[in-house]
Amino acid sequence: MCVVCADVEPTTLLEQLISHGILIDTGIDGIYGRSGVFEDVIARFEDLVTRTGAEGANPMAPEVMRFPPAMNRFHFERSGYMKSFPQLAGTIHSFMGDDRGHFDLLEKLQNNEDWTGQQKTTGVVLTPAACYTLYPIVAKRGPLKSDGALFDLQSYCFRHEPSKDPARMQMFRMREFVRFGKPKQVQTFRAAWLEKGEVMMKKLGVPVHVDLANDPFFGRSGRMLKNNQRDQGLKFEMLIPIESEEKPTACLSFNYHQDHFGTTWGLIDADGETAHTACVGFGLERVALALFKHHGLDVDAWPKSVRKALWG
Ligand code: ATP
Ligand code: ZN
Ligand code: MG
């Protein structure tokens, strides 16, 4: 029996993870602490992703970049995120008042009133997807080389979607490979990862299937964007049952943006044409959760083949 959960038998996956100390409750749905065991699984999976990326004939070596989980507010605005996903965005505000304002704030806090009225926007927003930070940086470098470019990113991301489903967190990490180039170059990259990703996940002994998907574009005008994304096959997801068998969870995603970011940021290829982009995203917490779900909470008891794929 688990010492922490001695008197209450945990029922949901989230309760089991918390009672075994794998995730740590903070009192907010979707914001958890991670134990050493959980982090080790993520580190080993990230290593597997790196190794898988380097496989195959003449793999392109990615340029590795890591950013903190916040980004330039103006870049965020220009990316169009508020047009498509206003419901998910997290913006950072700070107190910018004087002594009088501070006094008012403390008084409101004391009276349990809303004290946030004087919070003003900073130049910073929370990163919603690892690749959003990258496009303006690549654009600033000037035209791409003839073979385009490939980046390896990882970032904590924020999305305001609190849930009791442990696989739907508010802050989670996304590892991404982002490819820039000609349409053919970026399509080939995405197709290769659709295959590689499936082989890689099968080594981890989890049931996967790939399906066409769409992003949760907001509102009435969003419906058209969702249909368009599906009709053109721009987003695929690799799904694994975690919280539910009927509604498996997207653990990897494969996105072709066509010239969307190229046009937004003025990304130019070696021939002076607008560059196309694609990204492959690995939801690191979701993959770890899928492993705990399918192989149990004791990593030492995971199947040998899975342990070998991760720990060598
Ligand atoms: P979903 O359809 O489940 O909301 P998504 O389509 O929003 O997923 P993407 O925007 O493609 O996901 O994000 C890339 C990856 O990040 C996903 O494949 C997933 O593994 C992970 N991810 C997305 N949202 C969350 C979340 N709330 N908590 C944990 N991981 C997430
Ligand atoms: Zn991306
Ligand atoms: Mg989502």
Short mmCIF file of C-alpha atoms and ligand atoms in Angstrom, two decimals:
data_model
loop_
_atom_site.label_atom_id
_atom_site.label_comp_id
_atom_site.label_asym_id
_atom_site.label_seq_id
_atom_site.Cartn_x
_atom_site.Cartn_y
_atom_site.Cartn_z
CA MET A 1 0.00 0.00 0.00
CA CYS A 2 1.10 3.51 -0.71
CA VAL A 3 1.95 5.54 2.39
CA VAL A 4 0.49 8.74 1.03
CA CYS A 5 -2.83 7.22 -0.05
CA ALA A 6 -3.23 4.78 2.86
CA ASP A 7 -6.77 5.73 3.78
CA VAL A 8 -8.31 6.79 0.43
CA GLU A 9 -8.12 4.35 -2.47
CA PRO A 10 -7.23 6.41 -5.58
CA THR A 11 -9.46 5.77 -8.56
CA THR A 12 -8.54 8.04 -11.46
CA LEU A 13 -5.14 8.04 -13.15
CA LEU A 14 -4.52 11.55 -11.79
CA GLU A 15 -5.29 10.43 -8.22
CA GLN A 16 -3.01 7.43 -8.61
CA LEU A 17 -0.16 9.55 -9.95
CA ILE A 18 -0.53 12.04 -7.11
CA SER A 19 -0.89 9.40 -4.40
CA HIS A 20 2.28 7.71 -5.64
CA GLY A 21 4.14 11.01 -5.66
CA ILE A 22 4.73 10.90 -9.42
CA LEU A 23 2.87 14.19 -9.91
CA ILE A 24 2.53 16.72 -7.11
CA ASP A 25 -0.75 18.51 -6.47
CA THR A 26 -0.62 22.32 -6.26
CA GLY A 27 -4.34 22.92 -5.73
CA ILE A 28 -4.80 24.07 -9.35
CA ASP A 29 -6.06 21.72 -12.08
CA GLY A 30 -3.43 21.35 -14.76
CA ILE A 31 -0.51 22.76 -12.74
CA TYR A 32 1.52 19.95 -11.18
CA GLY A 33 4.90 19.40 -9.71
CA ARG A 34 6.94 16.61 -11.29
CA SER A 35 8.83 13.98 -9.33
CA GLY A 36 12.33 12.81 -10.17
CA VAL A 37 10.88 9.60 -11.58
CA PHE A 38 8.53 11.50 -13.91
CA GLU A 39 11.35 13.81 -15.04
CA ASP A 40 13.65 10.87 -15.69
CA VAL A 41 11.05 9.31 -18.01
CA ILE A 42 10.78 12.61 -19.88
CA ALA A 43 14.57 12.98 -20.13
CA ARG A 44 14.90 9.42 -21.49
CA PHE A 45 12.07 10.00 -23.98
CA GLU A 46 13.68 13.25 -25.14
CA ASP A 47 16.90 11.34 -25.72
CA LEU A 48 14.98 8.78 -27.78
CA VAL A 49 13.49 11.63 -29.84
CA THR A 50 16.97 13.06 -30.47
CA ARG A 51 18.32 9.65 -31.53
CA THR A 52 15.30 8.97 -33.76
CA GLY A 53 15.75 12.35 -35.43
CA ALA A 54 19.34 11.44 -36.32
CA GLU A 55 18.34 8.14 -37.97
CA GLY A 56 17.87 7.54 -41.70
CA ALA A 57 19.88 8.40 -44.80
CA ASN A 58 21.61 11.81 -44.64
CA PRO A 59 19.63 13.24 -41.75
CA MET A 60 19.80 17.02 -41.51
CA ALA A 61 21.36 18.08 -38.21
CA PRO A 62 18.94 20.40 -36.42
CA GLU A 63 20.03 23.63 -34.81
CA VAL A 64 19.18 23.31 -31.13
CA MET A 65 17.52 26.28 -29.42
CA ARG A 66 15.90 26.58 -26.00
CA PHE A 67 13.79 29.52 -24.86
CA PRO A 68 12.19 30.34 -21.52
CA PRO A 69 8.41 29.77 -21.44
CA ALA A 70 7.60 33.39 -22.23
CA MET A 71 7.79 35.31 -25.47
CA ASN A 72 7.85 38.78 -26.96
CA ARG A 73 4.32 40.19 -26.75
CA PHE A 74 4.61 41.91 -30.15
CA HIS A 75 5.72 38.69 -31.84
CA PHE A 76 2.80 36.91 -30.18
CA GLU A 77 0.37 39.57 -31.44
CA ARG A 78 1.70 39.46 -34.98
CA SER A 79 1.52 35.65 -35.01
CA GLY A 80 -2.29 35.94 -34.99
CA TYR A 81 -2.69 33.77 -31.88
CA MET A 82 -5.42 36.02 -30.41
CA LYS A 83 -7.40 35.73 -33.63
CA SER A 84 -7.40 31.94 -33.57
CA PHE A 85 -7.09 30.88 -29.91
CA PRO A 86 -7.98 33.77 -27.56
CA GLN A 87 -9.48 31.26 -25.12
CA LEU A 88 -6.09 29.57 -24.52
CA ALA A 89 -3.72 32.52 -24.26
CA GLY A 90 -1.98 33.58 -21.07
CA THR A 91 -0.66 37.14 -20.85
CA ILE A 92 1.65 38.49 -18.15
CA HIS A 93 0.60 41.58 -16.23
CA SER A 94 2.37 43.37 -13.38
CA PHE A 95 1.64 46.06 -10.83
CA MET A 96 2.90 49.37 -12.16
CA GLY A 97 1.33 51.79 -9.70
CA ASP A 98 2.70 54.16 -7.04
CA ASP A 99 2.49 54.14 -3.22
CA ARG A 100 -1.15 55.16 -3.30
CA GLY A 101 -1.94 52.38 -5.78
CA HIS A 102 -0.05 49.90 -3.63
CA PHE A 103 -2.09 50.95 -0.61
CA ASP A 104 -5.33 50.40 -2.56
CA LEU A 105 -4.13 47.03 -3.75
CA LEU A 106 -3.30 45.85 -0.22
CA GLU A 107 -6.64 47.08 1.04
CA LYS A 108 -8.49 45.13 -1.63
CA LEU A 109 -6.44 42.01 -0.85
CA GLN A 110 -7.26 42.41 2.83
CA ASN A 111 -10.99 42.64 2.02
CA ASN A 112 -10.89 39.70 -0.40
CA GLU A 113 -11.86 42.03 -3.25
CA ASP A 114 -10.48 41.90 -6.79
CA TRP A 115 -7.05 43.52 -6.45
CA THR A 116 -5.95 43.01 -10.07
CA GLY A 117 -7.41 46.22 -11.53
CA GLN A 118 -4.03 47.99 -11.51
CA GLN A 119 -2.17 45.13 -13.14
CA LYS A 120 -0.84 46.41 -16.47
CA THR A 121 0.35 44.50 -19.50
CA THR A 122 4.08 43.73 -19.65
CA GLY A 123 5.95 43.14 -22.88
CA VAL A 124 5.71 39.43 -22.23
CA VAL A 125 3.17 36.64 -22.80
CA LEU A 126 3.36 32.94 -21.97
CA THR A 127 4.53 30.76 -24.85
CA PRO A 128 1.53 28.89 -26.29
CA ALA A 129 3.52 26.51 -28.53
CA ALA A 130 7.28 26.03 -28.66
CA CYS A 131 7.61 27.08 -32.30
CA TYR A 132 5.88 30.48 -32.00
CA THR A 133 9.04 32.05 -30.63
CA LEU A 134 11.12 30.82 -33.54
CA TYR A 135 9.60 32.27 -36.73
CA PRO A 136 10.53 35.95 -36.23
CA ILE A 137 14.05 34.93 -35.19
CA VAL A 138 14.58 32.90 -38.36
CA ALA A 139 13.03 35.66 -40.49
CA LYS A 140 15.51 38.17 -39.07
CA ARG A 141 18.42 36.03 -40.27
CA GLY A 142 17.44 36.64 -43.91
CA PRO A 143 16.86 34.17 -46.78
CA LEU A 144 17.18 30.45 -46.09
CA LYS A 145 19.94 28.34 -47.64
CA SER A 146 18.98 26.04 -50.53
CA ASP A 147 18.36 23.09 -48.20
CA GLY A 148 16.21 25.23 -45.91
CA ALA A 149 16.58 24.93 -42.14
CA LEU A 150 15.72 22.59 -39.28
CA PHE A 151 15.42 23.49 -35.59
CA ASP A 152 15.12 21.44 -32.41
CA LEU A 153 13.09 23.23 -29.72
CA GLN A 154 11.69 22.45 -26.31
CA SER A 155 9.67 24.73 -24.09
CA TYR A 156 7.14 24.78 -21.34
CA CYS A 157 3.91 26.06 -22.91
CA PHE A 158 0.83 27.59 -21.33
CA ARG A 159 -2.75 27.01 -22.40
CA HIS A 160 -5.71 28.05 -20.31
CA GLU A 161 -7.57 24.75 -20.40
CA PRO A 162 -7.81 23.60 -16.76
CA SER A 163 -8.99 20.01 -16.50
CA LYS A 164 -9.06 16.99 -14.18
CA ASP A 165 -7.62 15.03 -17.09
CA PRO A 166 -3.90 14.80 -16.25
CA ALA A 167 -3.16 14.82 -19.99
CA ARG A 168 -4.69 18.27 -20.34
CA MET A 169 -2.38 20.48 -18.33
CA GLN A 170 -2.15 24.26 -18.24
CA MET A 171 1.64 24.19 -18.31
CA PHE A 172 3.37 21.37 -20.14
CA ARG A 173 6.42 20.81 -22.29
CA MET A 174 6.49 20.51 -26.01
CA ARG A 175 9.53 19.21 -27.86
CA GLU A 176 9.44 20.24 -31.49
CA PHE A 177 11.32 19.89 -34.73
CA VAL A 178 10.53 22.78 -37.07
CA ARG A 179 11.40 22.63 -40.76
CA PHE A 180 11.68 25.63 -43.08
CA GLY A 181 12.05 25.44 -46.86
CA LYS A 182 10.35 24.68 -50.16
CA PRO A 183 6.89 23.03 -49.99
CA LYS A 184 8.43 19.71 -51.06
CA GLN A 185 11.18 19.90 -48.42
CA VAL A 186 8.82 20.54 -45.53
CA GLN A 187 6.25 17.99 -46.74
CA THR A 188 8.97 15.34 -46.98
CA PHE A 189 10.08 16.21 -43.44
CA ARG A 190 6.56 15.80 -42.08
CA ALA A 191 5.94 12.55 -43.97
CA ALA A 192 9.24 11.12 -42.68
CA TRP A 193 8.33 11.96 -39.07
CA LEU A 194 4.85 10.44 -39.44
CA GLU A 195 6.65 7.15 -40.18
CA LYS A 196 9.52 7.54 -37.73
CA GLY A 197 7.19 8.66 -34.96
CA GLU A 198 5.05 5.56 -35.30
CA VAL A 199 8.06 3.22 -35.20
CA MET A 200 9.45 5.11 -32.20
CA MET A 201 6.18 4.97 -30.23
CA LYS A 202 5.67 1.28 -31.01
CA LYS A 203 9.03 0.60 -29.34
CA LEU A 204 7.46 2.07 -26.23
CA GLY A 205 4.75 -0.60 -26.24
CA VAL A 206 1.82 1.80 -26.29
CA PRO A 207 -1.19 1.48 -28.64
CA VAL A 208 -1.06 4.27 -31.22
CA HIS A 209 -3.07 5.38 -34.17
CA VAL A 210 -2.69 8.36 -36.46
CA ASP A 211 -5.63 10.50 -37.44
CA LEU A 212 -6.45 13.70 -39.27
CA ALA A 213 -7.02 16.56 -36.80
CA ASN A 214 -7.72 20.26 -36.49
CA ASP A 215 -6.81 23.02 -34.07
CA PRO A 216 -9.50 24.47 -31.77
CA PHE A 217 -10.00 27.72 -33.75
CA PHE A 218 -12.26 30.02 -31.76
CA GLY A 219 -15.82 31.00 -32.53
CA ARG A 220 -18.01 30.94 -35.59
CA SER A 221 -15.30 31.96 -38.04
CA GLY A 222 -13.13 29.24 -36.52
CA ARG A 223 -15.43 26.56 -37.89
CA MET A 224 -14.38 27.33 -41.43
CA LEU A 225 -10.69 27.26 -40.47
CA LYS A 226 -11.14 23.86 -38.78
CA ASN A 227 -12.82 22.41 -41.89
CA ASN A 228 -10.20 23.91 -44.15
CA GLN A 229 -7.37 22.45 -42.04
CA ARG A 230 -8.95 19.00 -42.23
CA ASP A 231 -9.83 19.16 -45.93
CA GLN A 232 -6.24 20.04 -46.79
CA GLY A 233 -4.72 17.44 -44.44
CA LEU A 234 -2.64 20.06 -42.64
CA LYS A 235 -2.67 18.45 -39.18
CA PHE A 236 -2.23 14.85 -38.12
CA GLU A 237 -2.07 13.57 -34.57
CA MET A 238 -0.73 10.39 -33.07
CA LEU A 239 -3.26 9.32 -30.47
CA ILE A 240 -2.82 7.07 -27.44
CA PRO A 241 -5.58 6.18 -24.95
CA ILE A 242 -4.73 7.82 -21.60
CA GLU A 243 -7.79 9.19 -19.80
CA SER A 244 -10.29 7.39 -22.03
CA GLU A 245 -10.32 4.51 -24.54
CA GLU A 246 -13.04 6.11 -26.70
CA LYS A 247 -11.32 9.49 -26.84
CA PRO A 248 -7.58 8.82 -27.11
CA THR A 249 -5.16 11.69 -26.44
CA ALA A 250 -3.01 13.46 -29.03
CA CYS A 251 0.58 12.79 -27.94
CA LEU A 252 2.42 13.76 -31.11
CA SER A 253 1.29 16.24 -33.74
CA PHE A 254 2.43 16.77 -37.31
CA ASN A 255 1.58 20.19 -38.71
CA TYR A 256 2.03 21.67 -42.18
CA HIS A 257 1.51 25.43 -42.05
CA GLN A 258 1.97 25.98 -45.80
CA ASP A 259 3.08 29.63 -46.22
CA HIS A 260 1.14 30.89 -43.15
CA PHE A 261 4.19 31.76 -41.01
CA GLY A 262 6.26 32.50 -44.11
CA THR A 263 3.83 35.24 -45.12
CA THR A 264 3.32 36.51 -41.57
CA TRP A 265 7.05 36.91 -40.91
CA GLY A 266 8.45 37.45 -44.40
CA LEU A 267 10.37 34.17 -44.42
CA ILE A 268 12.17 33.84 -47.74
CA ASP A 269 13.74 30.74 -49.28
CA ALA A 270 16.97 30.62 -51.32
CA ASP A 271 15.10 31.54 -54.53
CA GLY A 272 13.36 34.54 -53.02
CA GLU A 273 10.03 32.73 -52.65
CA THR A 274 7.96 32.74 -49.45
CA ALA A 275 9.15 29.83 -47.34
CA HIS A 276 6.86 27.05 -46.17
CA THR A 277 7.07 25.56 -42.67
CA ALA A 278 6.05 22.40 -40.82
CA CYS A 279 6.52 21.27 -37.24
CA VAL A 280 6.39 17.99 -35.39
CA GLY A 281 5.42 18.33 -31.73
CA PHE A 282 5.94 15.80 -28.96
CA GLY A 283 3.79 16.36 -25.87
CA LEU A 284 6.36 15.29 -23.28
CA GLU A 285 4.01 14.99 -20.28
CA ARG A 286 1.43 13.19 -22.40
CA VAL A 287 3.96 10.61 -23.57
CA ALA A 288 5.12 10.05 -19.98
CA LEU A 289 1.49 9.71 -18.83
CA ALA A 290 0.79 7.21 -21.63
CA LEU A 291 3.73 5.12 -20.40
CA PHE A 292 2.52 5.20 -16.78
CA LYS A 293 -1.01 4.38 -17.91
CA HIS A 294 -0.05 1.38 -20.03
CA HIS A 295 2.92 -0.02 -18.09
CA GLY A 296 2.02 0.85 -14.51
CA LEU A 297 3.30 3.28 -11.89
CA ASP A 298 6.49 1.36 -11.11
CA VAL A 299 9.02 2.15 -13.86
CA ASP A 300 11.29 -0.71 -12.71
CA ALA A 301 8.49 -3.13 -13.60
CA TRP A 302 7.95 -1.77 -17.13
CA PRO A 303 8.43 -4.32 -19.95
CA LYS A 304 12.07 -5.05 -20.75
CA SER A 305 11.77 -3.82 -24.36
CA VAL A 306 10.35 -0.49 -23.18
CA ARG A 307 13.07 -0.06 -20.56
CA LYS A 308 15.67 -0.87 -23.21
CA ALA A 309 14.23 1.70 -25.65
CA LEU A 310 14.38 4.38 -22.96
CA TRP A 311 17.30 3.52 -20.68
CA GLY A 312 19.38 1.48 -23.17
P1 ATP B 1 -5.60 18.56 -28.12
O1 ATP B 1 -6.37 18.33 -29.38
O2 ATP B 1 -5.55 17.37 -27.21
O3 ATP B 1 -6.03 19.81 -27.44
P2 ATP B 1 -3.64 20.01 -29.55
O4 ATP B 1 -4.12 19.75 -30.93
O5 ATP B 1 -4.10 21.28 -28.94
O6 ATP B 1 -4.07 18.77 -28.58
P3 ATP B 1 -1.04 20.82 -30.39
O7 ATP B 1 -1.50 22.21 -30.44
O8 ATP B 1 -0.78 20.12 -31.68
O9 ATP B 1 -2.08 19.93 -29.51
O10 ATP B 1 0.24 20.73 -29.43
C1 ATP B 1 1.36 19.87 -29.67
C2 ATP B 1 1.43 18.77 -28.64
O11 ATP B 1 1.41 19.32 -27.31
C3 ATP B 1 0.24 17.83 -28.68
O12 ATP B 1 0.44 16.80 -29.61
C4 ATP B 1 0.18 17.32 -27.26
O13 ATP B 1 0.97 16.17 -27.14
C5 ATP B 1 0.74 18.45 -26.43
N1 ATP B 1 -0.35 19.18 -25.74
C6 ATP B 1 -1.26 20.03 -26.26
N2 ATP B 1 -2.07 20.53 -25.32
C7 ATP B 1 -1.66 19.97 -24.15
C8 ATP B 1 -2.10 20.09 -22.79
N3 ATP B 1 -3.12 20.88 -22.46
N4 ATP B 1 -1.45 19.37 -21.84
C9 ATP B 1 -0.42 18.57 -22.16
N5 ATP B 1 0.04 18.41 -23.43
C10 ATP B 1 -0.56 19.10 -24.41
ZN ZN B 2 4.86 24.03 -33.84
MG MG B 3 -5.62 21.74 -27.73
#
